Amino acid sequence: MTKQEALFEFLLRKADDSLILGHRLSEWCGHGPILEEDIALTNISLDLIGQATELYKYAAEVEDKGRTEDDLAFLRIEREYKNVLLVEQLNGDFGKTIVRQFFFDHFEHLLYEGLMNSKDERISAIATKTIKEVKYHLRHSSEWIIRLGDGTEESHDRVQASVKDLSRFINELFYQDEVEEILIKEGIIPDVKEFRVAFENNIEKILEEATLKLPEEKWQLTGGRKGVHSEHLGYLLAELQYMQRTYPGMEW
């Protein structure tokens, strides 16, 4: 694998993470538990889709095969998407959505802090812009974790069940293969394994304040980075890609 191929794959993975999670959060538009959260989740969704757009643009340039950011976002089949399994999981109730966001935000915060120091100027610029949004996302999900976990008996039980369910997808956030090895060596991305301890300490500190805890079972699910997904992604893509599949090349 060449450096160019590795860079394209990395950009695609991160763009897919943001696009798929952004689409999931958009499903809350008009359905939030309160008006303020309806707007907040929609805004976070827009942030993520904006991040995906910038990453897809750069990926298309790196690939240099005539594809655009829209081609990469809308015109691939399920196995060609490389997002982690966590982001494609169903929203469930509001608490489950917050738990999914909580795990993702803590990882993204550490990753983008590292990416700001990338030797690739384009990635560094994207990270510098993105980190401002990620900090807000992190504060939002962390505050809600505490509020729900240390709230009523029902809210605590629901969120604890979601922590147990979604913690199975944490390990894949730290997935590494030849792609990461090449880019780490080139100084383009940080080694995420180096902040695994910080990640665990950060989430455990907040979970403790929320009277929640991670399950003792360590069984984990993976496959997304290799294009092997849960049954949920196909249904999501059917909706996400509908307009481009129905009216190919359509533009606003």
Tab-separated table of C-alpha atoms in Angstrom:
chain	number	residue	atom	x	y	z
A	1	MET	CA	0.000	0.000	0.000
A	2	THR	CA	1.303	3.433	-0.968
A	3	LYS	CA	1.148	6.537	1.197
A	4	GLN	CA	-1.488	7.997	-1.153
A	5	GLU	CA	-3.655	4.893	-0.891
A	6	ALA	CA	-3.339	4.870	2.896
A	7	LEU	CA	-4.276	8.543	3.119
A	8	PHE	CA	-7.340	8.030	0.923
A	9	GLU	CA	-8.495	5.091	3.051
A	10	PHE	CA	-8.023	7.010	6.303
A	11	LEU	CA	-9.942	10.030	5.007
A	12	LEU	CA	-12.727	7.773	3.771
A	13	ARG	CA	-12.999	6.020	7.133
A	14	LYS	CA	-13.275	9.245	9.089
A	15	ALA	CA	-15.654	10.833	6.586
A	16	ASP	CA	-17.882	7.751	6.739
A	17	ASP	CA	-17.913	7.921	10.545
A	18	SER	CA	-19.138	11.519	10.439
A	19	LEU	CA	-21.632	11.044	7.609
A	20	ILE	CA	-23.324	7.978	9.064
A	21	LEU	CA	-23.548	9.385	12.578
A	22	GLY	CA	-24.709	12.716	11.186
A	23	HIS	CA	-27.503	10.945	9.313
A	24	ARG	CA	-28.479	8.983	12.417
A	25	LEU	CA	-28.761	12.188	14.453
A	26	SER	CA	-30.780	13.861	11.686
A	27	GLU	CA	-33.472	11.258	12.352
A	28	TRP	CA	-34.171	13.093	15.622
A	29	CYS	CA	-35.222	16.268	13.794
A	30	GLY	CA	-38.786	16.970	14.902
A	31	HIS	CA	-38.701	14.124	17.430
A	32	GLY	CA	-36.472	15.455	20.241
A	33	PRO	CA	-37.670	15.083	23.841
A	34	ILE	CA	-37.686	18.874	24.262
A	35	LEU	CA	-37.362	21.684	21.727
A	36	GLU	CA	-33.863	22.655	22.860
A	37	GLU	CA	-32.551	19.116	22.322
A	38	ASP	CA	-34.361	18.793	19.012
A	39	ILE	CA	-32.336	21.800	17.825
A	40	ALA	CA	-29.103	20.680	19.535
A	41	LEU	CA	-29.101	17.212	17.970
A	42	THR	CA	-29.905	18.673	14.561
A	43	ASN	CA	-27.023	21.143	14.889
A	44	ILE	CA	-24.608	18.371	15.860
A	45	SER	CA	-25.839	16.408	12.859
A	46	LEU	CA	-25.070	19.368	10.596
A	47	ASP	CA	-21.601	19.705	12.144
A	48	LEU	CA	-20.848	16.055	11.430
A	49	ILE	CA	-22.099	16.226	7.846
A	50	GLY	CA	-20.005	19.354	7.335
A	51	GLN	CA	-16.947	17.507	8.655
A	52	ALA	CA	-17.692	14.600	6.337
A	53	THR	CA	-17.902	16.952	3.363
A	54	GLU	CA	-14.439	18.396	4.007
A	55	LEU	CA	-12.947	14.928	4.429
A	56	TYR	CA	-14.645	13.559	1.310
A	57	LYS	CA	-13.406	16.543	-0.705
A	58	TYR	CA	-9.835	15.883	0.303
A	59	ALA	CA	-10.252	12.133	-0.216
A	60	ALA	CA	-11.511	12.721	-3.769
A	61	GLU	CA	-8.487	14.907	-4.507
A	62	VAL	CA	-6.102	12.330	-3.076
A	63	GLU	CA	-7.727	9.507	-5.035
A	64	ASP	CA	-7.584	11.598	-8.238
A	65	LYS	CA	-9.996	9.415	-10.205
A	66	GLY	CA	-12.553	12.050	-11.110
A	67	ARG	CA	-14.932	11.347	-8.243
A	68	THR	CA	-16.431	14.154	-6.160
A	69	GLU	CA	-17.367	14.328	-2.477
A	70	ASP	CA	-20.979	13.587	-3.477
A	71	ASP	CA	-19.913	10.484	-5.410
A	72	LEU	CA	-18.097	9.174	-2.346
A	73	ALA	CA	-20.977	9.981	-0.021
A	74	PHE	CA	-23.859	8.661	-2.117
A	75	LEU	CA	-22.643	6.267	-4.789
A	76	ARG	CA	-20.986	3.373	-2.994
A	77	ILE	CA	-22.433	0.052	-1.911
A	78	GLU	CA	-22.666	-1.044	1.708
A	79	ARG	CA	-19.394	-3.018	1.779
A	80	GLU	CA	-17.504	0.033	0.515
A	81	TYR	CA	-18.379	2.109	3.579
A	82	LYS	CA	-15.694	1.942	6.279
A	83	ASN	CA	-17.348	3.563	9.291
A	84	VAL	CA	-17.111	1.969	12.715
A	85	LEU	CA	-20.114	-0.099	13.796
A	86	LEU	CA	-20.912	2.234	16.691
A	87	VAL	CA	-22.153	5.091	14.510
A	88	GLU	CA	-24.635	3.005	12.509
A	89	GLN	CA	-26.452	1.605	15.548
A	90	LEU	CA	-30.112	2.558	15.883
A	91	ASN	CA	-30.942	5.684	17.864
A	92	GLY	CA	-33.165	3.874	20.330
A	93	ASP	CA	-34.409	6.230	23.027
A	94	PHE	CA	-32.823	9.604	23.781
A	95	GLY	CA	-30.537	8.079	26.404
A	96	LYS	CA	-29.124	5.519	23.983
A	97	THR	CA	-28.420	8.215	21.421
A	98	ILE	CA	-26.553	10.186	24.074
A	99	VAL	CA	-24.472	7.166	25.136
A	100	ARG	CA	-23.472	6.476	21.528
A	101	GLN	CA	-22.508	10.131	21.119
A	102	PHE	CA	-20.650	10.133	24.449
A	103	PHE	CA	-18.306	7.307	23.446
A	104	PHE	CA	-17.757	8.773	19.977
A	105	ASP	CA	-17.153	12.324	21.213
A	106	HIS	CA	-14.514	11.306	23.737
A	107	PHE	CA	-12.578	9.452	21.056
A	108	GLU	CA	-12.935	12.212	18.465
A	109	HIS	CA	-11.740	14.855	20.920
A	110	LEU	CA	-8.469	13.041	21.538
A	111	LEU	CA	-8.022	12.147	17.864
A	112	TYR	CA	-8.559	15.650	16.499
A	113	GLU	CA	-6.291	17.163	19.121
A	114	GLY	CA	-3.596	14.890	17.709
A	115	LEU	CA	-4.521	15.606	14.087
A	116	MET	CA	-3.956	19.330	14.613
A	117	ASN	CA	-0.245	18.463	14.734
A	118	SER	CA	-0.359	16.494	11.476
A	119	LYS	CA	2.435	17.039	8.959
A	120	ASP	CA	-0.290	17.083	6.323
A	121	GLU	CA	-1.343	20.749	6.248
A	122	ARG	CA	-4.815	19.998	4.896
A	123	ILE	CA	-5.577	17.514	7.676
A	124	SER	CA	-4.161	19.894	10.270
A	125	ALA	CA	-6.415	22.686	8.977
A	126	ILE	CA	-9.502	20.460	8.995
A	127	ALA	CA	-8.679	19.309	12.536
A	128	THR	CA	-8.155	22.868	13.782
A	129	LYS	CA	-11.609	23.812	12.535
A	130	THR	CA	-13.270	20.583	13.661
A	131	ILE	CA	-11.923	20.545	17.226
A	132	LYS	CA	-14.075	23.565	18.105
A	133	GLU	CA	-17.209	21.638	17.171
A	134	VAL	CA	-16.024	18.436	18.837
A	135	LYS	CA	-15.493	20.253	22.153
A	136	TYR	CA	-19.120	21.370	22.098
A	137	HIS	CA	-20.334	17.892	21.191
A	138	LEU	CA	-18.279	16.425	24.033
A	139	ARG	CA	-19.612	18.863	26.597
A	140	HIS	CA	-23.186	18.276	25.444
A	141	SER	CA	-23.081	14.473	25.613
A	142	SER	CA	-21.116	14.399	28.881
A	143	GLU	CA	-23.547	16.721	30.649
A	144	TRP	CA	-26.498	14.621	29.512
A	145	ILE	CA	-24.823	11.394	30.635
A	146	ILE	CA	-24.523	12.828	34.140
A	147	ARG	CA	-28.059	14.219	34.080
A	148	LEU	CA	-29.643	10.975	32.937
A	149	GLY	CA	-27.441	8.583	34.899
A	150	ASP	CA	-27.897	10.461	38.155
A	151	GLY	CA	-31.526	11.328	37.457
A	152	THR	CA	-34.568	9.183	38.031
A	153	GLU	CA	-34.471	5.442	38.580
A	154	GLU	CA	-35.884	4.876	35.097
A	155	SER	CA	-33.427	7.207	33.342
A	156	HIS	CA	-30.533	5.577	35.210
A	157	ASP	CA	-31.623	2.059	34.297
A	158	ARG	CA	-32.165	2.928	30.643
A	159	VAL	CA	-28.818	4.665	30.232
A	160	GLN	CA	-26.987	1.903	32.114
A	161	ALA	CA	-28.479	-0.648	29.723
A	162	SER	CA	-27.287	1.462	26.779
A	163	VAL	CA	-23.777	1.737	28.235
A	164	LYS	CA	-23.662	-2.048	28.481
A	165	ASP	CA	-24.973	-2.498	24.934
A	166	LEU	CA	-22.845	0.114	23.155
A	167	SER	CA	-19.590	-0.428	25.054
A	168	ARG	CA	-19.140	-3.515	22.845
A	169	PHE	CA	-18.185	-1.169	19.996
A	170	ILE	CA	-15.494	0.859	21.797
A	171	ASN	CA	-12.491	-1.232	20.754
A	172	GLU	CA	-13.141	-0.660	17.064
A	173	LEU	CA	-12.581	3.065	17.560
A	174	PHE	CA	-8.932	2.154	18.172
A	175	TYR	CA	-8.658	-0.217	15.205
A	176	GLN	CA	-5.341	-0.069	13.365
A	177	ASP	CA	-3.990	-1.829	10.293
A	178	GLU	CA	-1.529	-1.048	7.489
A	179	VAL	CA	-3.308	2.236	6.774
A	180	GLU	CA	-2.616	3.673	10.203
A	181	GLU	CA	0.874	2.189	10.390
A	182	ILE	CA	1.941	4.011	7.219
A	183	LEU	CA	0.412	7.339	8.222
A	184	ILE	CA	1.727	7.200	11.785
A	185	LYS	CA	5.225	6.601	10.423
A	186	GLU	CA	4.829	9.619	8.119
A	187	GLY	CA	3.639	11.832	10.988
A	188	ILE	CA	0.256	12.385	9.347
A	189	ILE	CA	-1.923	10.915	12.108
A	190	PRO	CA	-1.338	10.193	15.804
A	191	ASP	CA	-1.091	6.680	17.212
A	192	VAL	CA	-4.504	6.310	18.844
A	193	LYS	CA	-3.234	3.513	21.070
A	194	GLU	CA	-1.205	6.127	22.922
A	195	PHE	CA	-4.342	7.831	24.230
A	196	ARG	CA	-6.367	4.701	24.999
A	197	VAL	CA	-5.664	5.107	28.727
A	198	ALA	CA	-6.678	8.780	28.629
A	199	PHE	CA	-9.891	7.821	26.832
A	200	GLU	CA	-10.773	5.198	29.426
A	201	ASN	CA	-9.946	7.504	32.328
A	202	ASN	CA	-12.048	10.322	30.860
A	203	ILE	CA	-15.167	8.249	30.286
A	204	GLU	CA	-14.878	6.365	33.583
A	205	LYS	CA	-14.610	9.647	35.497
A	206	ILE	CA	-17.841	10.939	34.005
A	207	LEU	CA	-19.629	7.598	34.291
A	208	GLU	CA	-18.734	7.480	37.975
A	209	GLU	CA	-20.226	10.931	38.495
A	210	ALA	CA	-23.319	9.710	36.659
A	211	THR	CA	-23.502	6.615	38.939
A	212	LEU	CA	-22.960	4.426	35.872
A	213	LYS	CA	-20.313	1.842	35.091
A	214	LEU	CA	-18.875	-0.067	32.177
A	215	PRO	CA	-19.703	-3.789	32.079
A	216	GLU	CA	-17.093	-6.284	33.213
A	217	GLU	CA	-17.530	-8.364	30.062
A	218	LYS	CA	-14.915	-7.457	27.468
A	219	TRP	CA	-16.485	-9.079	24.401
A	220	GLN	CA	-16.254	-6.671	21.469
A	221	LEU	CA	-17.704	-6.333	17.966
A	222	THR	CA	-15.670	-5.208	14.949
A	223	GLY	CA	-15.815	-5.288	11.153
A	224	GLY	CA	-16.845	-1.807	10.068
A	225	ARG	CA	-13.353	-0.713	9.044
A	226	LYS	CA	-13.244	-3.710	6.678
A	227	GLY	CA	-16.688	-3.010	5.255
A	228	VAL	CA	-18.481	-5.695	7.286
A	229	HIS	CA	-21.481	-4.019	8.884
A	230	SER	CA	-24.541	-4.682	10.979
A	231	GLU	CA	-27.931	-5.105	9.337
A	232	HIS	CA	-28.730	-1.477	10.167
A	233	LEU	CA	-26.426	0.170	7.631
A	234	GLY	CA	-28.198	-1.144	4.551
A	235	TYR	CA	-31.509	0.388	5.624
A	236	LEU	CA	-29.785	3.666	6.499
A	237	LEU	CA	-28.103	3.852	3.073
A	238	ALA	CA	-31.374	3.109	1.291
A	239	GLU	CA	-32.725	6.346	2.733
A	240	LEU	CA	-29.487	8.338	2.553
A	241	GLN	CA	-28.859	7.521	-1.114
A	242	TYR	CA	-32.446	7.599	-2.371
A	243	MET	CA	-32.364	10.898	-4.277
A	244	GLN	CA	-29.017	10.281	-5.986
A	245	ARG	CA	-29.992	6.742	-6.913
A	246	THR	CA	-33.388	7.855	-8.244
A	247	TYR	CA	-32.134	10.958	-10.036
A	248	PRO	CA	-28.451	10.305	-10.883
A	249	GLY	CA	-26.320	13.423	-11.010
A	250	MET	CA	-29.043	15.606	-9.535
A	251	GLU	CA	-27.801	18.965	-8.226
A	252	TRP	CA	-29.477	21.735	-6.248
